[in-house]
Amino acid sequence: MPQEKINFKNSNNGNITMSAIINFPEGFDKNQQYPAIVVSHPGGGVKEQTAGVYAKKLSENGYVTIAYDASYQGESTGEPRQLENPYIRTEDVSAVIDYLTTLSYIDHGKIGAMGVCAGGGYTCNAAINDHRIKAVGTVSAVNIGQMFRNGWENNVKDEEALPYLLAGADARSKDANGAELVTMPLAPLKEEDAPNEELREAWEYYHTDRCQWPTAPGFATTRNLTQIITYDAYNKAEAFLTQPLLMVAGNNAGSKWMSDDLIERAASKDKKLYVVEGANHMSMYDNQEYIDEAIDQLAPFFKGNL
């Protein structure tokens, strides 16, 4: 399928140039108008990994799709590198939509968004704020604030995350005083650091031939803990997430509770959690059988709502 690598200015910060891959459906005609889907990558990921896989698959179903690198990450510009500010990542989704509205071949009334892992949470937060997004999809969704506060399996109390806030504040002071940038892993950087098999797969995905990519080092700036710990990707979903919502998660995913939570909270009249039997969090990234099963749900969902 045809695709093109593009760059454009981030409408929220003119000093940042976004890097993206735009995918076109078979028989694309620039004089026609097409529905579009914005695809956001996981925390620590880049557009060439799972986000790009889903974007390409969806384009085969008649959509123009765009997988992009977050500001400060991948091939997008911005300093410091590997910033993972959840508010900026949420706004990146809307910045990509701003760009799409400048393209004559995009039907501006038919823009959807989906994301994988933390990209799913950011997509949901963007949709709460930005109702140009007409339909919302997620795969292995993670609300990054919940994950850092409450743990991978929701077994930690909010108040126990206070040390992370203190660590983030300390990192900011060190960064400001010219020390080497303080960083933290977003997935285990070494196999022996993984606390369980599912997160060992995260190490494998990002740091072995399974799917490692040169622009995806797998860490983030520690300073962002001062934003992440108090962030709720689903903030005010009870009132404002009114768009159709489809969430896909594996039945063996430790992160599945974060999809369950939004399905319960969202104001959407049309909302569904589709469970892929046998899949865990990471296998939804690159297991072809599971990806195809997810696309079999996502493609008609977007067709019915865009």
mmCIF file of C-alpha atoms in Angstrom:
data_model
loop_
_atom_site.group_PDB
_atom_site.id
_atom_site.type_symbol
_atom_site.label_atom_id
_atom_site.label_comp_id
_atom_site.label_asym_id
_atom_site.label_seq_id
_atom_site.Cartn_x
_atom_site.Cartn_y
_atom_site.Cartn_z
ATOM 1 C CA MET A 1 0.000 0.000 0.000
ATOM 2 C CA PRO A 2 1.318 3.488 -0.763
ATOM 3 C CA GLN A 3 2.728 5.544 2.081
ATOM 4 C CA GLU A 4 4.706 8.750 2.441
ATOM 5 C CA LYS A 5 7.008 10.059 5.148
ATOM 6 C CA ILE A 6 6.102 13.644 6.014
ATOM 7 C CA ASN A 7 7.139 16.484 8.318
ATOM 8 C CA PHE A 8 5.021 19.384 9.552
ATOM 9 C CA LYS A 9 5.182 22.095 12.198
ATOM 10 C CA ASN A 10 3.480 21.303 15.486
ATOM 11 C CA SER A 11 0.663 23.848 15.814
ATOM 12 C CA ASN A 12 1.131 23.930 19.600
ATOM 13 C CA ASN A 13 4.844 24.703 19.384
ATOM 14 C CA GLY A 14 6.279 26.159 16.200
ATOM 15 C CA ASN A 15 9.791 25.133 17.261
ATOM 16 C CA ILE A 16 8.877 21.458 16.940
ATOM 17 C CA THR A 17 8.684 19.618 13.630
ATOM 18 C CA MET A 18 6.598 16.463 13.717
ATOM 19 C CA SER A 19 7.676 13.374 11.790
ATOM 20 C CA ALA A 20 4.977 11.029 10.536
ATOM 21 C CA ILE A 21 4.127 8.310 8.056
ATOM 22 C CA ILE A 22 0.892 8.816 6.157
ATOM 23 C CA ASN A 23 -0.749 5.762 4.571
ATOM 24 C CA PHE A 24 -3.114 5.936 1.611
ATOM 25 C CA PRO A 25 -5.809 3.422 0.662
ATOM 26 C CA GLU A 26 -5.703 1.436 -2.562
ATOM 27 C CA GLY A 27 -6.678 3.558 -5.537
ATOM 28 C CA PHE A 28 -6.101 6.805 -3.641
ATOM 29 C CA ASP A 29 -7.162 9.894 -5.586
ATOM 30 C CA LYS A 30 -6.051 13.252 -4.163
ATOM 31 C CA ASN A 31 -9.101 14.879 -5.760
ATOM 32 C CA GLN A 32 -11.443 12.787 -3.587
ATOM 33 C CA GLN A 33 -12.057 13.075 0.166
ATOM 34 C CA TYR A 34 -11.323 10.290 2.631
ATOM 35 C CA PRO A 35 -11.947 9.574 6.305
ATOM 36 C CA ALA A 36 -8.758 9.717 8.361
ATOM 37 C CA ILE A 37 -7.464 7.978 11.482
ATOM 38 C CA VAL A 38 -4.665 9.284 13.722
ATOM 39 C CA VAL A 39 -2.646 6.488 15.360
ATOM 40 C CA SER A 40 -0.598 7.191 18.517
ATOM 41 C CA HIS A 41 2.315 5.052 19.669
ATOM 42 C CA PRO A 42 2.989 3.608 23.147
ATOM 43 C CA GLY A 43 5.143 5.362 25.709
ATOM 44 C CA GLY A 44 8.690 4.646 24.604
ATOM 45 C CA GLY A 45 7.601 3.605 21.122
ATOM 46 C CA VAL A 46 7.868 5.177 17.683
ATOM 47 C CA LYS A 47 5.791 5.268 14.508
ATOM 48 C CA GLU A 48 7.717 2.433 12.848
ATOM 49 C CA GLN A 49 6.634 -0.054 15.517
ATOM 50 C CA THR A 50 3.124 -1.179 16.520
ATOM 51 C CA ALA A 51 1.420 2.166 15.756
ATOM 52 C CA GLY A 52 2.686 1.931 12.177
ATOM 53 C CA VAL A 53 1.448 -1.651 11.867
ATOM 54 C CA TYR A 54 -2.092 -0.701 12.902
ATOM 55 C CA ALA A 55 -2.036 2.430 10.736
ATOM 56 C CA LYS A 56 -1.040 0.458 7.654
ATOM 57 C CA LYS A 57 -3.643 -2.237 8.292
ATOM 58 C CA LEU A 58 -6.406 0.351 8.713
ATOM 59 C CA SER A 59 -5.391 2.104 5.487
ATOM 60 C CA GLU A 60 -6.030 -1.181 3.668
ATOM 61 C CA ASN A 61 -9.652 -0.747 4.731
ATOM 62 C CA GLY A 62 -10.148 2.561 2.954
ATOM 63 C CA TYR A 63 -8.793 5.163 5.368
ATOM 64 C CA VAL A 64 -6.004 7.683 5.166
ATOM 65 C CA THR A 65 -4.033 6.963 8.336
ATOM 66 C CA ILE A 66 -1.186 8.792 10.020
ATOM 67 C CA ALA A 67 1.248 7.335 12.551
ATOM 68 C CA TYR A 68 3.511 9.974 14.051
ATOM 69 C CA ASP A 69 6.373 10.365 16.504
ATOM 70 C CA ALA A 70 5.478 12.325 19.635
ATOM 71 C CA SER A 71 7.131 15.684 20.202
ATOM 72 C CA TYR A 72 10.619 15.249 21.686
ATOM 73 C CA GLN A 73 10.704 11.610 20.524
ATOM 74 C CA GLY A 74 11.594 9.503 17.516
ATOM 75 C CA GLU A 75 12.280 11.638 14.460
ATOM 76 C CA SER A 76 10.169 14.540 15.713
ATOM 77 C CA THR A 77 12.239 17.411 17.075
ATOM 78 C CA GLY A 78 12.286 19.036 20.496
ATOM 79 C CA GLU A 79 14.621 19.236 23.482
ATOM 80 C CA PRO A 80 15.120 17.602 25.904
ATOM 81 C CA ARG A 81 14.941 14.288 24.111
ATOM 82 C CA GLN A 82 12.566 11.581 25.383
ATOM 83 C CA LEU A 83 10.294 14.012 27.208
ATOM 84 C CA GLU A 84 7.106 12.118 28.140
ATOM 85 C CA ASN A 85 4.857 14.937 29.319
ATOM 86 C CA PRO A 86 1.340 13.452 29.151
ATOM 87 C CA TYR A 87 -0.278 16.834 28.519
ATOM 88 C CA ILE A 88 1.997 17.477 25.549
ATOM 89 C CA ARG A 89 1.410 13.961 24.232
ATOM 90 C CA THR A 90 -2.335 14.533 24.461
ATOM 91 C CA GLU A 91 -2.013 17.845 22.624
ATOM 92 C CA ASP A 92 0.112 16.133 19.958
ATOM 93 C CA VAL A 93 -2.997 14.202 18.891
ATOM 94 C CA SER A 94 -4.856 17.461 18.309
ATOM 95 C CA ALA A 95 -1.805 18.958 16.561
ATOM 96 C CA VAL A 96 -1.871 16.082 14.064
ATOM 97 C CA ILE A 97 -5.586 16.720 13.519
ATOM 98 C CA ASP A 98 -4.798 20.406 12.958
ATOM 99 C CA TYR A 99 -2.455 19.282 10.185
ATOM 100 C CA LEU A 100 -5.042 16.935 8.669
ATOM 101 C CA THR A 101 -7.527 19.815 8.406
ATOM 102 C CA THR A 102 -5.108 21.546 6.021
ATOM 103 C CA LEU A 103 -5.289 18.645 3.546
ATOM 104 C CA SER A 104 -7.929 18.882 0.822
ATOM 105 C CA TYR A 105 -8.246 15.092 0.460
ATOM 106 C CA ILE A 106 -9.284 14.611 4.103
ATOM 107 C CA ASP A 107 -12.970 14.748 5.021
ATOM 108 C CA HIS A 108 -12.668 17.002 8.055
ATOM 109 C CA GLY A 109 -15.933 15.726 9.494
ATOM 110 C CA LYS A 110 -14.690 12.120 9.452
ATOM 111 C CA ILE A 111 -11.566 12.024 11.594
ATOM 112 C CA GLY A 112 -11.052 9.192 14.066
ATOM 113 C CA ALA A 113 -8.208 8.390 16.428
ATOM 114 C CA MET A 114 -6.754 5.292 18.008
ATOM 115 C CA GLY A 115 -3.703 4.466 20.048
ATOM 116 C CA VAL A 116 -1.771 1.574 21.545
ATOM 117 C CA CYS A 117 -0.804 1.326 25.249
ATOM 118 C CA ALA A 118 -0.178 4.851 26.636
ATOM 119 C CA GLY A 119 -0.997 6.145 23.133
ATOM 120 C CA GLY A 120 -4.484 4.760 23.719
ATOM 121 C CA GLY A 121 -4.831 6.716 26.943
ATOM 122 C CA TYR A 122 -3.554 9.892 25.305
ATOM 123 C CA THR A 123 -6.010 9.368 22.434
ATOM 124 C CA CYS A 124 -8.917 9.082 24.868
ATOM 125 C CA ASN A 125 -7.825 12.227 26.692
ATOM 126 C CA ALA A 126 -7.559 14.069 23.378
ATOM 127 C CA ALA A 127 -11.063 12.926 22.418
ATOM 128 C CA ILE A 128 -12.470 14.208 25.717
ATOM 129 C CA ASN A 129 -11.033 17.630 24.855
ATOM 130 C CA ASP A 130 -11.263 17.669 21.050
ATOM 131 C CA HIS A 131 -14.556 16.665 19.478
ATOM 132 C CA ARG A 132 -13.182 16.823 15.970
ATOM 133 C CA ILE A 133 -12.366 13.216 16.884
ATOM 134 C CA LYS A 134 -15.573 11.428 15.880
ATOM 135 C CA ALA A 135 -14.675 7.878 16.944
ATOM 136 C CA VAL A 136 -12.114 6.468 19.393
ATOM 137 C CA GLY A 137 -10.292 3.128 19.305
ATOM 138 C CA THR A 138 -7.648 1.678 21.604
ATOM 139 C CA VAL A 139 -5.484 -1.438 21.767
ATOM 140 C CA SER A 140 -4.004 -2.512 25.132
ATOM 141 C CA ALA A 141 -4.929 0.921 26.509
ATOM 142 C CA VAL A 142 -2.890 2.342 29.371
ATOM 143 C CA ASN A 143 -3.805 5.398 31.429
ATOM 144 C CA ILE A 144 -0.176 6.294 32.171
ATOM 145 C CA GLY A 145 -1.067 8.161 35.357
ATOM 146 C CA GLN A 146 -2.962 5.170 36.735
ATOM 147 C CA MET A 147 -0.154 2.803 35.757
ATOM 148 C CA PHE A 148 2.522 4.826 37.559
ATOM 149 C CA ARG A 149 0.280 5.487 40.582
ATOM 150 C CA ASN A 150 -1.386 2.122 40.975
ATOM 151 C CA GLY A 151 0.958 -0.385 39.343
ATOM 152 C CA TRP A 152 0.628 -2.643 36.322
ATOM 153 C CA GLU A 153 -2.098 -4.714 38.003
ATOM 154 C CA ASN A 154 -3.819 -1.982 40.082
ATOM 155 C CA ASN A 155 -2.458 -3.200 43.420
ATOM 156 C CA VAL A 156 -0.840 0.014 44.732
ATOM 157 C CA LYS A 157 -2.655 2.879 46.499
ATOM 158 C CA ASP A 158 -2.419 6.423 45.124
ATOM 159 C CA GLU A 159 -0.664 7.823 48.179
ATOM 160 C CA GLU A 160 2.104 5.226 47.881
ATOM 161 C CA ALA A 161 3.198 6.988 44.678
ATOM 162 C CA LEU A 162 4.308 10.123 46.557
ATOM 163 C CA PRO A 163 8.009 9.108 46.311
ATOM 164 C CA TYR A 164 7.682 9.282 42.517
ATOM 165 C CA LEU A 165 6.525 12.889 42.741
ATOM 166 C CA LEU A 166 9.528 13.670 44.936
ATOM 167 C CA ALA A 167 11.862 11.886 42.496
ATOM 168 C CA GLY A 168 10.426 13.895 39.620
ATOM 169 C CA ALA A 169 10.917 17.183 41.459
ATOM 170 C CA ASP A 170 14.488 16.231 42.358
ATOM 171 C CA ALA A 171 15.201 15.341 38.715
ATOM 172 C CA ARG A 172 13.899 18.718 37.581
ATOM 173 C CA SER A 173 16.289 20.505 39.940
ATOM 174 C CA LYS A 174 19.216 18.416 38.719
ATOM 175 C CA ASP A 175 18.254 19.041 35.075
ATOM 176 C CA ALA A 176 17.967 22.775 35.719
ATOM 177 C CA ASN A 177 21.416 22.877 37.278
ATOM 178 C CA GLY A 178 23.166 21.387 34.302
ATOM 179 C CA ALA A 179 23.620 17.815 35.411
ATOM 180 C CA GLU A 180 23.281 15.013 32.901
ATOM 181 C CA LEU A 181 19.571 14.553 32.121
ATOM 182 C CA VAL A 182 17.943 12.207 34.647
ATOM 183 C CA THR A 183 16.056 9.379 32.927
ATOM 184 C CA MET A 184 13.851 6.413 33.847
ATOM 185 C CA PRO A 185 12.855 3.253 31.963
ATOM 186 C CA LEU A 186 9.386 3.099 30.383
ATOM 187 C CA ALA A 187 9.865 -0.627 29.839
ATOM 188 C CA PRO A 188 12.565 -2.805 31.419
ATOM 189 C CA LEU A 189 15.935 -1.878 29.916
ATOM 190 C CA LYS A 190 17.383 -5.286 30.877
ATOM 191 C CA GLU A 191 15.695 -8.664 30.879
ATOM 192 C CA GLU A 192 16.544 -9.224 34.546
ATOM 193 C CA ASP A 193 14.759 -5.967 35.479
ATOM 194 C CA ALA A 194 11.359 -7.330 34.411
ATOM 195 C CA PRO A 195 9.073 -8.122 37.383
ATOM 196 C CA ASN A 196 6.955 -10.621 35.442
ATOM 197 C CA GLU A 197 6.750 -12.451 32.109
ATOM 198 C CA GLU A 198 4.450 -9.903 30.493
ATOM 199 C CA LEU A 199 6.872 -7.058 31.174
ATOM 200 C CA ARG A 200 9.785 -9.282 30.167
ATOM 201 C CA GLU A 201 8.064 -9.269 26.774
ATOM 202 C CA ALA A 202 8.152 -5.466 26.869
ATOM 203 C CA TRP A 203 11.942 -5.648 27.241
ATOM 204 C CA GLU A 204 12.041 -8.173 24.400
ATOM 205 C CA TYR A 205 9.883 -6.015 22.132
ATOM 206 C CA TYR A 206 11.899 -2.813 22.587
ATOM 207 C CA HIS A 207 15.420 -4.188 23.089
ATOM 208 C CA THR A 208 15.832 -7.259 20.881
ATOM 209 C CA ASP A 209 15.396 -8.100 17.217
ATOM 210 C CA ARG A 210 11.695 -8.671 17.936
ATOM 211 C CA CYS A 211 11.004 -4.989 17.210
ATOM 212 C CA GLN A 212 13.777 -2.704 18.464
ATOM 213 C CA TRP A 213 14.174 0.556 16.559
ATOM 214 C CA PRO A 214 17.103 3.008 16.638
ATOM 215 C CA THR A 215 14.946 5.996 17.625
ATOM 216 C CA ALA A 216 13.176 4.127 20.467
ATOM 217 C CA PRO A 217 15.646 3.903 23.377
ATOM 218 C CA GLY A 218 12.940 2.843 25.847
ATOM 219 C CA PHE A 219 13.470 5.486 28.515
ATOM 220 C CA ALA A 220 11.942 8.850 29.390
ATOM 221 C CA THR A 221 12.942 11.935 31.348
ATOM 222 C CA THR A 222 12.390 11.434 35.081
ATOM 223 C CA ARG A 223 11.253 15.069 35.378
ATOM 224 C CA ASN A 224 7.914 14.031 33.874
ATOM 225 C CA LEU A 225 6.924 12.143 37.004
ATOM 226 C CA THR A 226 5.717 15.526 38.301
ATOM 227 C CA GLN A 227 3.081 15.468 35.542
ATOM 228 C CA ILE A 228 2.488 11.719 35.116
ATOM 229 C CA ILE A 229 1.642 10.831 38.719
ATOM 230 C CA THR A 230 -1.319 13.237 38.911
ATOM 231 C CA TYR A 231 -2.456 12.781 35.291
ATOM 232 C CA ASP A 232 -5.719 11.017 34.500
ATOM 233 C CA ALA A 233 -6.114 10.210 30.803
ATOM 234 C CA TYR A 234 -9.816 9.641 31.515
ATOM 235 C CA ASN A 235 -10.406 12.916 33.371
ATOM 236 C CA LYS A 236 -14.047 14.033 32.914
ATOM 237 C CA ALA A 237 -14.810 11.085 30.603
ATOM 238 C CA GLU A 238 -18.091 10.751 32.519
ATOM 239 C CA ALA A 239 -19.217 14.069 31.041
ATOM 240 C CA PHE A 240 -17.310 14.654 27.833
ATOM 241 C CA LEU A 241 -16.224 11.356 26.251
ATOM 242 C CA THR A 242 -19.407 11.071 24.229
ATOM 243 C CA GLN A 243 -17.949 9.710 20.974
ATOM 244 C CA PRO A 244 -18.305 6.040 20.008
ATOM 245 C CA LEU A 245 -15.591 4.046 21.781
ATOM 246 C CA LEU A 246 -14.084 0.629 20.998
ATOM 247 C CA MET A 247 -11.364 -0.754 23.251
ATOM 248 C CA VAL A 248 -9.460 -3.945 22.438
ATOM 249 C CA ALA A 249 -7.488 -5.811 25.105
ATOM 250 C CA GLY A 250 -6.133 -9.299 25.671
ATOM 251 C CA ASN A 251 -7.795 -11.409 28.354
ATOM 252 C CA ASN A 252 -4.347 -12.158 29.810
ATOM 253 C CA ALA A 253 -3.224 -8.501 29.894
ATOM 254 C CA GLY A 254 -2.250 -7.172 33.311
ATOM 255 C CA SER A 255 -3.267 -3.776 31.947
ATOM 256 C CA LYS A 256 -6.826 -4.804 31.006
ATOM 257 C CA TRP A 257 -8.262 -3.106 34.096
ATOM 258 C CA MET A 258 -7.482 0.274 32.548
ATOM 259 C CA SER A 259 -9.749 -0.544 29.598
ATOM 260 C CA ASP A 260 -12.441 -1.817 31.977
ATOM 261 C CA ASP A 261 -12.217 1.462 33.884
ATOM 262 C CA LEU A 262 -12.860 3.690 30.885
ATOM 263 C CA ILE A 263 -15.669 1.507 29.551
ATOM 264 C CA GLU A 264 -17.382 2.037 32.902
ATOM 265 C CA ARG A 265 -16.633 5.770 33.071
ATOM 266 C CA ALA A 266 -17.166 7.023 29.516
ATOM 267 C CA ALA A 267 -20.353 8.944 28.717
ATOM 268 C CA SER A 268 -20.446 7.301 25.259
ATOM 269 C CA LYS A 269 -23.759 5.678 24.383
ATOM 270 C CA ASP A 270 -21.877 3.414 21.973
ATOM 271 C CA LYS A 271 -18.997 1.815 23.871
ATOM 272 C CA LYS A 272 -17.568 -1.676 23.797
ATOM 273 C CA LEU A 273 -14.624 -3.654 25.138
ATOM 274 C CA TYR A 274 -13.559 -6.413 22.769
ATOM 275 C CA VAL A 275 -11.438 -9.081 24.474
ATOM 276 C CA VAL A 276 -8.907 -11.089 22.468
ATOM 277 C CA GLU A 277 -8.664 -14.549 24.006
ATOM 278 C CA GLY A 278 -5.119 -15.748 24.652
ATOM 279 C CA ALA A 279 -3.491 -12.344 24.193
ATOM 280 C CA ASN A 280 -1.584 -10.362 26.785
ATOM 281 C CA HIS A 281 -0.634 -6.686 26.631
ATOM 282 C CA MET A 282 2.453 -7.038 24.457
ATOM 283 C CA SER A 283 1.200 -9.705 22.073
ATOM 284 C CA MET A 284 -1.348 -7.209 20.740
ATOM 285 C CA TYR A 285 1.655 -5.218 19.432
ATOM 286 C CA ASP A 286 3.009 -7.714 16.920
ATOM 287 C CA ASN A 287 1.238 -11.072 16.981
ATOM 288 C CA GLN A 288 -0.260 -11.174 13.491
ATOM 289 C CA GLU A 289 -3.242 -13.300 14.461
ATOM 290 C CA TYR A 290 -4.197 -10.977 17.316
ATOM 291 C CA ILE A 291 -3.615 -7.837 15.221
ATOM 292 C CA ASP A 292 -5.876 -9.203 12.481
ATOM 293 C CA GLU A 293 -8.556 -9.967 15.070
ATOM 294 C CA ALA A 294 -8.300 -6.418 16.403
ATOM 295 C CA ILE A 295 -8.465 -4.918 12.901
ATOM 296 C CA ASP A 296 -11.538 -7.055 12.171
ATOM 297 C CA GLN A 297 -13.205 -5.092 14.991
ATOM 298 C CA LEU A 298 -11.626 -1.666 14.492
ATOM 299 C CA ALA A 299 -12.094 -1.329 10.712
ATOM 300 C CA PRO A 300 -15.901 -1.783 10.718
ATOM 301 C CA PHE A 301 -16.169 0.275 13.923
ATOM 302 C CA PHE A 302 -14.531 3.245 12.221
ATOM 303 C CA LYS A 303 -16.507 2.640 9.009
ATOM 304 C CA GLY A 304 -19.757 2.780 10.968
ATOM 305 C CA ASN A 305 -18.816 5.967 12.797
ATOM 306 C CA LEU A 306 -16.831 8.053 10.308
#
